Coordinates of C-alpha atoms in Angstrom, one line a residue:
X1 CA 23.8 0.6 15.4
X2 CA 23.1 -2.7 17.1
X3 CA 21.1 -3.0 20.3
X4 CA 22.7 -4.8 23.2
X5 CA 20.4 -6.7 25.5
X6 CA 21.5 -7.4 29.1
X7 CA 21.2 -11.0 30.3
X8 CA 19.6 -9.8 33.5
X9 CA 16.8 -8.1 31.5
X10 CA 16.1 -11.4 29.7
X11 CA 15.9 -13.2 33.0
X12 CA 13.5 -10.5 34.4
X13 CA 11.2 -11.0 31.5
X14 CA 11.1 -14.8 32.1
X15 CA 10.6 -14.2 35.8
X16 CA 7.6 -12.0 35.0
X17 CA 6.2 -14.7 32.8
X18 CA 6.6 -17.3 35.5
X19 CA 4.9 -15.0 38.1
X20 CA 2.0 -14.2 35.8
X21 CA 1.4 -17.8 35.0
X22 CA 1.5 -19.2 38.5
X23 CA 4.9 -21.0 38.1
X24 CA 5.9 -20.3 41.7
X25 CA 8.5 -23.0 42.0
X26 CA 10.2 -22.1 38.7
X27 CA 10.1 -18.5 39.7
X28 CA 11.9 -19.1 43.0
X29 CA 14.4 -21.5 41.5
X30 CA 15.3 -19.1 38.7
X31 CA 15.5 -16.1 41.0
X32 CA 17.7 -18.1 43.5
X33 CA 20.1 -19.5 40.8
X34 CA 20.5 -16.3 38.8
X35 CA 20.5 -13.9 41.8
X36 CA 18.3 -11.6 39.7
X37 CA 15.3 -10.0 41.4
X38 CA 12.3 -8.9 39.4
X39 CA 12.1 -5.7 41.4
X40 CA 8.7 -4.8 39.9
X41 CA 5.1 -4.9 40.7
X42 CA 2.1 -5.4 38.5
X43 CA 0.7 -1.9 39.2
X44 CA 3.0 0.6 40.8
X45 CA 0.3 3.2 41.5
X46 CA -1.8 0.6 43.3
X47 CA 1.3 -0.6 45.3
X48 CA 2.2 2.9 46.4
X49 CA -1.5 3.6 47.2
X50 CA -1.5 0.5 49.4
X51 CA 1.5 1.9 51.3
X52 CA -0.1 5.3 51.8
X53 CA -3.3 3.6 52.9
X54 CA -1.6 1.2 55.3
X55 CA -2.9 -1.9 53.6
X56 CA 0.1 -4.0 54.7
X57 CA -1.7 -7.3 54.0
X58 CA -1.4 -6.2 50.3
X59 CA 2.1 -4.7 50.5
X60 CA 4.1 -7.3 52.4
X61 CA 3.5 -10.3 50.1
X62 CA 4.9 -8.3 47.2
X63 CA 8.2 -7.5 48.9
X64 CA 9.5 -11.0 48.1
X65 CA 9.8 -9.9 44.4
X66 CA 11.6 -6.7 45.3
X67 CA 15.1 -5.9 46.1
X68 CA 15.0 -2.8 48.3
X69 CA 17.9 -1.0 50.0
X70 CA 18.3 -2.4 53.6
X71 CA 17.5 0.9 55.2
X72 CA 14.2 1.4 53.3
X73 CA 13.1 -2.1 54.0
X74 CA 13.7 -1.6 57.7
X75 CA 11.8 1.7 57.7
X76 CA 8.8 -0.1 56.1
X77 CA 8.8 -3.0 58.5
X78 CA 9.2 -0.6 61.4
X79 CA 6.2 1.3 60.3
X80 CA 4.1 -1.9 60.3
X81 CA 5.2 -2.7 63.9
X82 CA 4.4 0.8 65.0
X83 CA 0.9 0.6 63.5
X84 CA 0.3 -2.8 65.2
X85 CA 1.3 -1.2 68.5
X86 CA -1.1 1.7 67.9
X87 CA -3.8 -0.9 67.4
X88 CA -2.7 -2.6 70.7
X89 CA -1.6 -5.7 68.8
X90 CA 1.6 -6.0 70.9
X91 CA 1.8 -9.8 70.6
X92 CA 1.7 -9.7 66.9
X93 CA 4.2 -6.8 66.8
X94 CA 6.6 -8.8 69.1
X95 CA 6.3 -11.9 67.0
X96 CA 7.1 -9.9 63.9
X97 CA 10.2 -8.5 65.6
X98 CA 11.5 -11.9 66.6
X99 CA 10.6 -13.9 63.5
X100 CA 11.3 -11.6 60.6
X101 CA 14.7 -11.6 58.8
X102 CA 14.7 -7.8 58.4
X103 CA 14.6 -7.3 62.2
X104 CA 17.2 -10.0 62.7
X105 CA 19.6 -7.8 60.6
X106 CA 18.5 -4.7 62.5
X107 CA 19.3 -6.5 65.8
X108 CA 22.8 -7.1 64.6
X109 CA 23.6 -3.8 63.0
X110 CA 21.4 -1.3 64.9
X111 CA 20.8 -2.8 68.4
X112 CA 19.7 0.4 70.0
X113 CA 16.9 0.8 67.4
X114 CA 15.8 -2.8 67.8
X115 CA 15.8 -2.6 71.6
X116 CA 13.7 0.6 71.4
X117 CA 11.0 -1.3 69.5
X118 CA 11.2 -4.3 71.9
X119 CA 10.5 -1.9 74.8
X120 CA 7.6 -0.4 73.0
X121 CA 6.1 -3.9 72.7
X122 CA 6.2 -4.3 76.5
X123 CA 4.3 -1.1 77.3
X124 CA 0.6 -1.2 78.1
X125 CA -0.1 2.4 76.9
X126 CA 1.7 4.3 74.1
X127 CA 1.1 7.9 73.1
X128 CA 0.9 8.2 69.2
X129 CA 3.0 11.3 69.3
X130 CA 5.7 9.4 71.1
X131 CA 5.2 6.4 68.8
X132 CA 5.7 8.4 65.6
X133 CA 8.3 10.9 67.1
X134 CA 6.5 14.1 66.5
X135 CA 5.0 13.3 63.1
X136 CA 1.9 11.4 62.0
X137 CA 1.1 8.0 60.8
X138 CA -0.1 9.4 57.4
X139 CA 3.0 11.5 56.9
X140 CA 5.3 8.5 57.6
X141 CA 3.4 6.4 55.1
X142 CA 3.6 9.1 52.4
X143 CA 7.3 9.5 53.0
X144 CA 7.8 5.7 52.7
X145 CA 5.8 5.5 49.5
X146 CA 7.9 8.3 48.0
X147 CA 11.1 6.7 49.1
X148 CA 10.2 3.2 47.7
X149 CA 8.8 4.5 44.4
X150 CA 12.3 5.3 43.3
X151 CA 13.4 1.7 43.8
X152 CA 10.5 -0.2 42.2
X153 CA 9.9 -0.5 38.4
X154 CA 6.6 0.0 36.7
X155 CA 6.5 -2.8 34.1
X156 CA 3.6 -3.4 31.7
X157 CA 2.2 -6.9 32.0
X158 CA 3.1 -9.9 29.7
X159 CA 6.3 -8.4 28.4
X160 CA 7.6 -11.8 27.1
X161 CA 4.5 -12.4 25.0
X162 CA 4.3 -8.8 23.8
X163 CA 8.0 -8.8 22.7
X164 CA 7.5 -12.1 20.8
X165 CA 4.4 -10.8 19.2
X166 CA 6.2 -7.6 18.1
X167 CA 9.1 -9.6 16.7
X168 CA 6.8 -11.9 14.7
X169 CA 4.8 -8.9 13.4
X170 CA 8.1 -7.3 12.2
X171 CA 9.1 -10.5 10.5
X172 CA 5.8 -10.6 8.8
X173 CA 6.2 -7.0 7.6
X174 CA 9.6 -7.9 6.2
X175 CA 8.2 -11.0 4.4
X176 CA 10.1 -13.5 6.5
X177 CA 6.8 -15.0 7.7
X178 CA 4.0 -15.3 5.2
X179 CA 0.7 -13.7 6.2
X180 CA -1.7 -16.2 7.8
X181 CA 1.0 -18.8 8.2
X182 CA 1.2 -21.0 11.3
X183 CA 4.6 -20.2 12.9
X184 CA 6.4 -22.8 15.0
X185 CA 7.9 -20.5 17.7
X186 CA 10.1 -23.1 19.2
X187 CA 11.7 -24.2 15.9
X188 CA 11.6 -20.7 14.4
X189 CA 10.0 -22.0 11.3
X190 CA 6.7 -21.8 9.5
X191 CA 4.7 -24.8 10.2
X192 CA 4.0 -26.6 6.9
X193 CA 1.8 -29.5 5.9
X194 CA 3.4 -32.8 5.5
X195 CA 1.7 -35.5 3.5
X196 CA 1.4 -38.8 5.4
X197 CA 1.7 -40.8 2.2
X198 CA 3.5 -40.0 -1.0
X199 CA 1.2 -40.1 -4.1
X200 CA 2.0 -39.1 -7.6
X201 CA 0.3 -35.9 -8.9
X202 CA -2.4 -36.6 -11.5
X203 CA -4.5 -33.5 -11.8
X204 CA -3.7 -29.9 -12.9
X205 CA -4.0 -27.5 -9.9
X206 CA -2.9 -24.0 -11.0
X207 CA -1.8 -22.4 -14.2
X208 CA 0.4 -19.3 -14.0
X209 CA 0.6 -17.4 -17.3
X210 CA 3.5 -15.2 -18.3
X211 CA 3.6 -12.4 -20.8
X212 CA 3.3 -12.9 -24.5
X213 CA 7.1 -12.6 -25.0
X214 CA 8.1 -14.4 -21.8
X215 CA 8.2 -17.9 -20.3
X216 CA 9.6 -19.5 -17.2
X217 CA 13.1 -21.0 -17.7
X218 CA 13.2 -22.6 -14.2
X219 CA 11.3 -23.0 -11.0
X220 CA 12.0 -24.1 -7.5
X221 CA 10.0 -24.6 -4.2
X222 CA 11.5 -23.1 -1.0
X223 CA 12.6 -25.7 1.6
X224 CA 9.5 -25.0 3.8
X225 CA 7.2 -25.2 0.8
X226 CA 5.7 -21.8 1.3
X227 CA 7.1 -20.3 -1.9
X228 CA 7.3 -21.3 -5.5
X229 CA 10.0 -19.1 -7.3
X230 CA 10.3 -18.8 -11.0
X231 CA 13.1 -17.4 -13.2
X232 CA 12.0 -16.2 -16.7
X233 CA 13.6 -15.6 -20.0
X234 CA 13.2 -11.8 -19.6
X235 CA 15.3 -11.9 -16.4
X236 CA 12.6 -11.6 -13.8
X237 CA 12.5 -13.7 -10.6
X238 CA 9.1 -13.9 -9.2
X239 CA 7.7 -15.5 -6.0
X240 CA 4.4 -17.2 -6.1
X241 CA 1.8 -18.8 -3.8
X242 CA 1.4 -22.3 -5.3
X243 CA -2.0 -22.7 -3.7
X244 CA -3.5 -19.7 -5.4
X245 CA -1.3 -19.3 -8.4
X246 CA -0.8 -15.6 -7.5
X247 CA 2.2 -13.4 -6.7
X248 CA 3.1 -13.2 -3.0
X249 CA 2.2 -9.7 -2.3
X250 CA 3.0 -10.2 1.4
X251 CA 6.6 -9.7 0.3
X252 CA 6.9 -5.9 0.4
X253 CA 9.1 -5.6 -2.6
X254 CA 6.8 -7.5 -4.9
X255 CA 3.8 -5.6 -3.6
X256 CA 5.7 -2.4 -4.7
X257 CA 6.5 -4.2 -8.0
X258 CA 10.3 -4.1 -7.3
X259 CA 11.3 -7.6 -8.4
X260 CA 14.6 -9.5 -8.1
X261 CA 16.0 -9.7 -11.7
X262 CA 18.9 -10.2 -14.1
X263 CA 19.8 -8.5 -17.3
X264 CA 19.5 -11.7 -19.3
X265 CA 17.4 -14.9 -19.0
X266 CA 17.4 -16.6 -15.6
X267 CA 18.4 -20.2 -16.2
X268 CA 18.6 -21.7 -12.7
X269 CA 17.6 -21.1 -9.1
X270 CA 18.5 -22.7 -5.8
X271 CA 17.6 -22.2 -2.1
X272 CA 19.9 -22.5 0.9
X273 CA 18.9 -25.2 3.3
X274 CA 17.3 -22.8 5.8
X275 CA 15.4 -21.1 3.0
X276 CA 16.7 -17.6 3.7
X277 CA 18.9 -17.3 0.7
X278 CA 18.1 -17.7 -3.0
X279 CA 20.8 -18.0 -5.7
X280 CA 20.1 -17.3 -9.3
X281 CA 22.2 -17.9 -12.4
X282 CA 21.7 -16.2 -15.8
X283 CA 22.6 -16.6 -19.4
X284 CA 25.4 -14.1 -19.3
X285 CA 27.3 -16.2 -16.6
X286 CA 26.3 -14.0 -13.6
X287 CA 25.3 -15.4 -10.2
X288 CA 23.3 -13.4 -7.7
X289 CA 22.5 -14.3 -4.1
X290 CA 19.3 -12.8 -2.6
X291 CA 17.6 -12.6 0.8
X292 CA 14.2 -13.8 -0.2
X293 CA 12.3 -12.0 2.6
X294 CA 13.5 -8.5 1.5
X295 CA 14.5 -9.0 -2.1
X296 CA 17.9 -7.6 -1.3
X297 CA 20.9 -8.8 -3.4
X298 CA 23.5 -9.8 -0.9
X299 CA 26.2 -10.9 -3.3
X300 CA 26.8 -10.9 -7.1
X301 CA 29.4 -12.8 -9.0
X302 CA 29.6 -10.8 -12.3
X303 CA 31.8 -13.2 -14.1
X304 CA 31.1 -16.5 -12.4
X305 CA 31.4 -18.2 -15.8
X306 CA 32.0 -17.1 -19.3
X307 CA 28.8 -18.7 -20.5
X308 CA 25.3 -19.4 -19.1
X309 CA 24.8 -20.9 -15.6
X310 CA 23.1 -24.3 -15.8
X311 CA 22.7 -25.2 -12.2
X312 CA 23.3 -24.0 -8.6
X313 CA 23.6 -25.7 -5.3
X314 CA 24.2 -24.4 -1.8
X315 CA 26.6 -26.0 0.7
X316 CA 25.1 -27.4 3.8
X317 CA 25.9 -24.3 5.9
X318 CA 24.8 -21.9 3.2
X319 CA 28.3 -20.2 3.0
X320 CA 29.2 -21.5 -0.4
X321 CA 27.4 -22.0 -3.7
X322 CA 28.3 -24.5 -6.4
X323 CA 27.7 -23.6 -10.1
X324 CA 27.9 -25.4 -13.4
X325 CA 28.0 -23.8 -16.8
X326 CA 27.9 -24.2 -20.5
X327 CA 31.6 -23.2 -20.4
X328 CA 32.4 -26.8 -19.3
X329 CA 33.4 -25.9 -15.7
X330 CA 32.2 -26.3 -12.2
X331 CA 33.1 -23.6 -9.7
X332 CA 32.7 -23.1 -5.9
X333 CA 32.0 -19.5 -4.7
X334 CA 32.3 -18.0 -1.2
X335 CA 29.3 -15.9 -0.4
X336 CA 31.0 -14.0 2.3
X337 CA 34.2 -13.3 0.4
X338 CA 32.6 -12.8 -3.0
X339 CA 35.4 -14.9 -4.6
X340 CA 35.7 -18.1 -6.5
X341 CA 37.1 -20.6 -4.1
X342 CA 37.6 -23.7 -6.3
X343 CA 37.4 -24.9 -9.9
X344 CA 36.7 -28.4 -11.2
X345 CA 38.0 -29.1 -14.7
X346 CA 37.7 -32.3 -16.8
X347 CA 34.5 -32.3 -18.8
X348 CA 34.8 -31.8 -22.5
X349 CA 31.4 -30.3 -23.1
X350 CA 28.6 -28.4 -21.3
X351 CA 28.2 -29.2 -17.6
X352 CA 24.4 -29.4 -17.3
X353 CA 24.1 -30.1 -13.6
X354 CA 26.2 -30.3 -10.5
X355 CA 25.2 -31.2 -6.9
X356 CA 26.7 -31.9 -3.5
X357 CA 26.5 -35.6 -2.5
X358 CA 27.3 -37.8 0.5
X359 CA 26.7 -35.1 3.1
X360 CA 28.7 -32.5 1.1
X361 CA 31.9 -34.6 0.9
X362 CA 31.8 -34.9 -2.8
X363 CA 30.5 -33.1 -5.9
X364 CA 28.8 -34.9 -8.7
X365 CA 28.4 -33.4 -12.2
X366 CA 26.5 -34.3 -15.4
X367 CA 27.7 -33.2 -18.8
X368 CA 26.8 -33.3 -22.5
X369 CA 30.1 -35.2 -23.0
X370 CA 28.0 -38.3 -21.9
X371 CA 29.7 -38.7 -18.5
X372 CA 29.0 -38.2 -14.9
X373 CA 32.0 -37.2 -12.8
X374 CA 32.6 -37.5 -9.1
X375 CA 34.9 -35.0 -7.5
X376 CA 36.6 -34.8 -4.2
X377 CA 35.5 -31.4 -2.7
X378 CA 38.8 -30.7 -0.9
X379 CA 41.3 -31.5 -3.6
X380 CA 39.0 -30.8 -6.7
X381 CA 40.3 -34.1 -8.1
X382 CA 38.0 -36.3 -10.2
X383 CA 37.8 -39.6 -8.4
X384 CA 35.4 -41.4 -10.8
X385 CA 34.0 -41.1 -14.3
X386 CA 30.6 -42.8 -14.8
X387 CA 29.0 -43.4 -18.2
X388 CA 25.3 -44.3 -18.5
X389 CA 24.5 -46.9 -21.2
X390 CA 24.7 -45.5 -24.7
X391 CA 22.4 -46.3 -27.6
X392 CA 23.7 -48.3 -30.5
X393 CA 24.2 -45.2 -32.6
X394 CA 27.7 -43.6 -32.7
X395 CA 26.4 -40.3 -31.2
X396 CA 27.0 -40.0 -27.5
X397 CA 24.0 -39.1 -25.4
X398 CA 24.2 -36.1 -23.1
X399 CA 23.6 -36.4 -19.4
X400 CA 21.1 -33.6 -18.5
X401 CA 20.5 -34.1 -14.9
X402 CA 21.3 -36.0 -11.7
X403 CA 19.5 -36.2 -8.4
X404 CA 20.9 -38.0 -5.2
X405 CA 18.5 -40.8 -4.3
X406 CA 16.7 -39.8 -1.0
X407 CA 16.5 -43.5 -0.2
X408 CA 20.2 -44.2 -0.7
X409 CA 23.0 -41.7 -0.5
X410 CA 25.2 -43.9 -2.7
X411 CA 22.8 -43.7 -5.6
X412 CA 21.9 -41.2 -8.3
X413 CA 18.8 -40.7 -10.5
X414 CA 20.1 -40.0 -13.9
X415 CA 18.4 -38.2 -16.8
X416 CA 19.9 -38.6 -20.2
X417 CA 18.9 -37.0 -23.5
X418 CA 17.2 -40.3 -24.5
X419 CA 13.9 -42.1 -23.8
X420 CA 15.6 -43.9 -20.9
X421 CA 16.6 -42.8 -17.4
X422 CA 18.7 -44.7 -14.9
X423 CA 19.3 -45.4 -11.3
X424 CA 23.0 -45.7 -10.8
X425 CA 25.5 -46.1 -8.0
X426 CA 28.4 -43.6 -7.5
X427 CA 30.6 -46.5 -8.6
X428 CA 28.8 -46.6 -12.0
X429 CA 26.6 -49.7 -11.6
X430 CA 23.2 -49.4 -13.3
X431 CA 20.6 -50.7 -10.9
X432 CA 17.4 -49.9 -12.9
X433 CA 16.3 -48.3 -16.2
X434 CA 13.2 -46.1 -16.6
X435 CA 11.6 -46.3 -20.1
X436 CA 8.5 -44.2 -20.7
X437 CA 6.7 -46.8 -22.7
X438 CA 3.6 -48.8 -21.8
X439 CA 3.0 -50.6 -25.1
X440 CA 4.6 -51.2 -28.4
X441 CA 2.4 -48.5 -30.0
X442 CA 3.9 -45.8 -27.8
X443 CA 6.2 -43.3 -29.5
X444 CA 9.3 -42.8 -27.4
X445 CA 10.5 -39.3 -26.8
X446 CA 13.8 -38.1 -25.3
X447 CA 13.8 -36.9 -21.7
X448 CA 14.7 -33.3 -20.8
X449 CA 14.5 -33.2 -17.0
X450 CA 13.9 -35.4 -13.9
X451 CA 12.9 -35.0 -10.3
X452 CA 11.7 -37.2 -7.5
X453 CA 9.3 -37.1 -4.5
X454 CA 10.7 -35.9 -1.2
X455 CA 11.1 -39.4 0.3
X456 CA 12.0 -40.9 -3.1
X457 CA 8.9 -43.2 -3.5
X458 CA 8.3 -41.8 -7.0
X459 CA 10.7 -40.8 -9.8
X460 CA 9.6 -38.4 -12.6
X461 CA 11.0 -37.9 -16.1
X462 CA 9.8 -35.1 -18.4
X463 CA 9.9 -35.9 -22.1
X464 CA 10.3 -33.6 -25.1
X465 CA 6.8 -34.5 -26.1
X466 CA 5.5 -32.7 -23.0
X467 CA 4.5 -36.0 -21.3
X468 CA 5.5 -36.5 -17.7
X469 CA 6.4 -40.1 -16.8
X470 CA 6.0 -41.3 -13.2
X471 CA 7.8 -44.4 -12.0
X472 CA 7.5 -46.3 -8.7
X473 CA 10.9 -46.4 -7.1
X474 CA 10.1 -49.7 -5.4
X475 CA 9.9 -51.7 -8.6
X476 CA 10.7 -49.3 -11.4
X477 CA 7.4 -49.7 -13.2
X478 CA 5.7 -46.8 -15.0
X479 CA 2.6 -46.0 -12.9
X480 CA 1.3 -42.8 -14.5
X481 CA 1.6 -40.5 -17.5
X482 CA 0.2 -37.0 -17.9
X483 CA 0.8 -34.3 -20.5
X484 CA 2.1 -31.2 -18.7
X485 CA 3.2 -29.1 -21.7
X486 CA 1.9 -28.4 -25.2
X487 CA 5.1 -26.8 -26.4
X488 CA 8.8 -26.8 -25.4
X489 CA 8.8 -28.5 -22.0
X490 CA 11.8 -27.2 -19.9
X491 CA 11.8 -28.5 -16.4
X492 CA 10.0 -29.9 -13.3
X493 CA 10.4 -29.5 -9.6
X494 CA 8.7 -31.2 -6.6
X495 CA 7.3 -29.7 -3.5
X496 CA 9.4 -30.6 -0.4
X497 CA 6.5 -31.7 1.8
X498 CA 3.4 -32.2 -0.3
X499 CA 2.3 -34.2 -3.3
X500 CA 2.6 -31.2 -5.6
X501 CA 4.8 -30.8 -8.7
X502 CA 5.5 -27.8 -10.9
X503 CA 6.3 -27.8 -14.6
X504 CA 7.6 -25.0 -16.8
X505 CA 7.6 -24.8 -20.6
X506 CA 8.2 -22.4 -23.5
X507 CA 4.4 -22.0 -24.1
X508 CA 4.5 -19.3 -21.4
X509 CA 3.0 -21.1 -18.5
X510 CA 4.1 -22.4 -15.1
X511 CA 1.7 -25.2 -14.0
X512 CA 1.3 -27.0 -10.7
X513 CA 0.0 -30.5 -10.4
X514 CA -1.5 -32.3 -7.4
X515 CA -2.5 -35.8 -6.4
X516 CA -6.1 -36.5 -7.2

């Protein structure tokens, strides 16, 4: 059952915040424009005690924040005038009668009552019994306090800050906000570090070891950089803290050892742009969509493909997920409907990678048939077939990966199963080649994966030999090499904000690398 919050209650909370923080002009403007009255006092017991004690200098200033019934407001002001007359302060009582808006209304609606008070102000001597009409000052005050108490709310202080604090605490308990993280309340995101200058990672930072019969098949950082998620050959999906190399136990489900998982090897992972959803694809052709904060599976596509899923990519609004597969197809799935929406046919071999490009207007795919295809998203028609340069041998070289160039939306970083990577345009022009060789003595090894830094200053190719080759985007030269895997390198992924890179391999480890 959903809770409905009244707009007036929201305004009241803001009014209280303005009042408590001395924003008097803002308070008056908001109250005037919204016609919402706070109708509360800081301490109701003290307010009523001030009425019973006749401390009108404390009571009257608080009335501007209250919306009392006209008759009760008139009774209170009348009591103040009567007590002034009892103290022989007839001039002050007369000024209050003539200058206060409450008495102006009484003069119009109850002229006899107003005239009676005017006459009392002109008398030189007044009997208190006559003044209070057979009762006493204290009894009238007590009756006023009882009457007004039913109209005034007792509200705890700092409601806005308390409510925000409670909401943030709940999000932390649900795992939506990592423990100890700096939260940007205005943007609604976790504040993350952003490196001023991009530098290529040179040193090993953390090593995450998997079980004897397990190894990571894929890894991806969340868009805010708070999480590093791995998918393993035994079907487990685990969320790590890349700074410590340990599992995120602040996620309740992982703390209880209830992991996201598939029945077969998890081959690929992808985050939605807001970081709330995680899609996973497995060897049996299944796709699952998870809410990362809770570990809940929101949607599953049991037969998304007839063979293993090779890549996944979310649409900009997070409503659709694009998949590629060893079955040679690309498919677009609706997360809300749980149905396949579109299919792209044309490749004659495995589709190793697919991604949205040019602000989601087109889809680009890479295949073992040695081609890159560009597809119109609306019509599913192939608008271009690109072919990276091939070696002199007759065997065609598979295209294993493609990444849109962060520095130019019309360009792709292309990884082929060869010792050479490329920077190409969507029209097929080769702009630059990346060969992992610094001298004639170097033994060339085929590339298996590629990635780039967030702003595109550096481009990385991972070779079968386990060496990671780093190239400067500005001139295309090889600037650094580091061995990241001893056996069976699989993939690499870059942190979205920091100079940190993660690599996974068949030797059962997930490693992170940082700039020295």
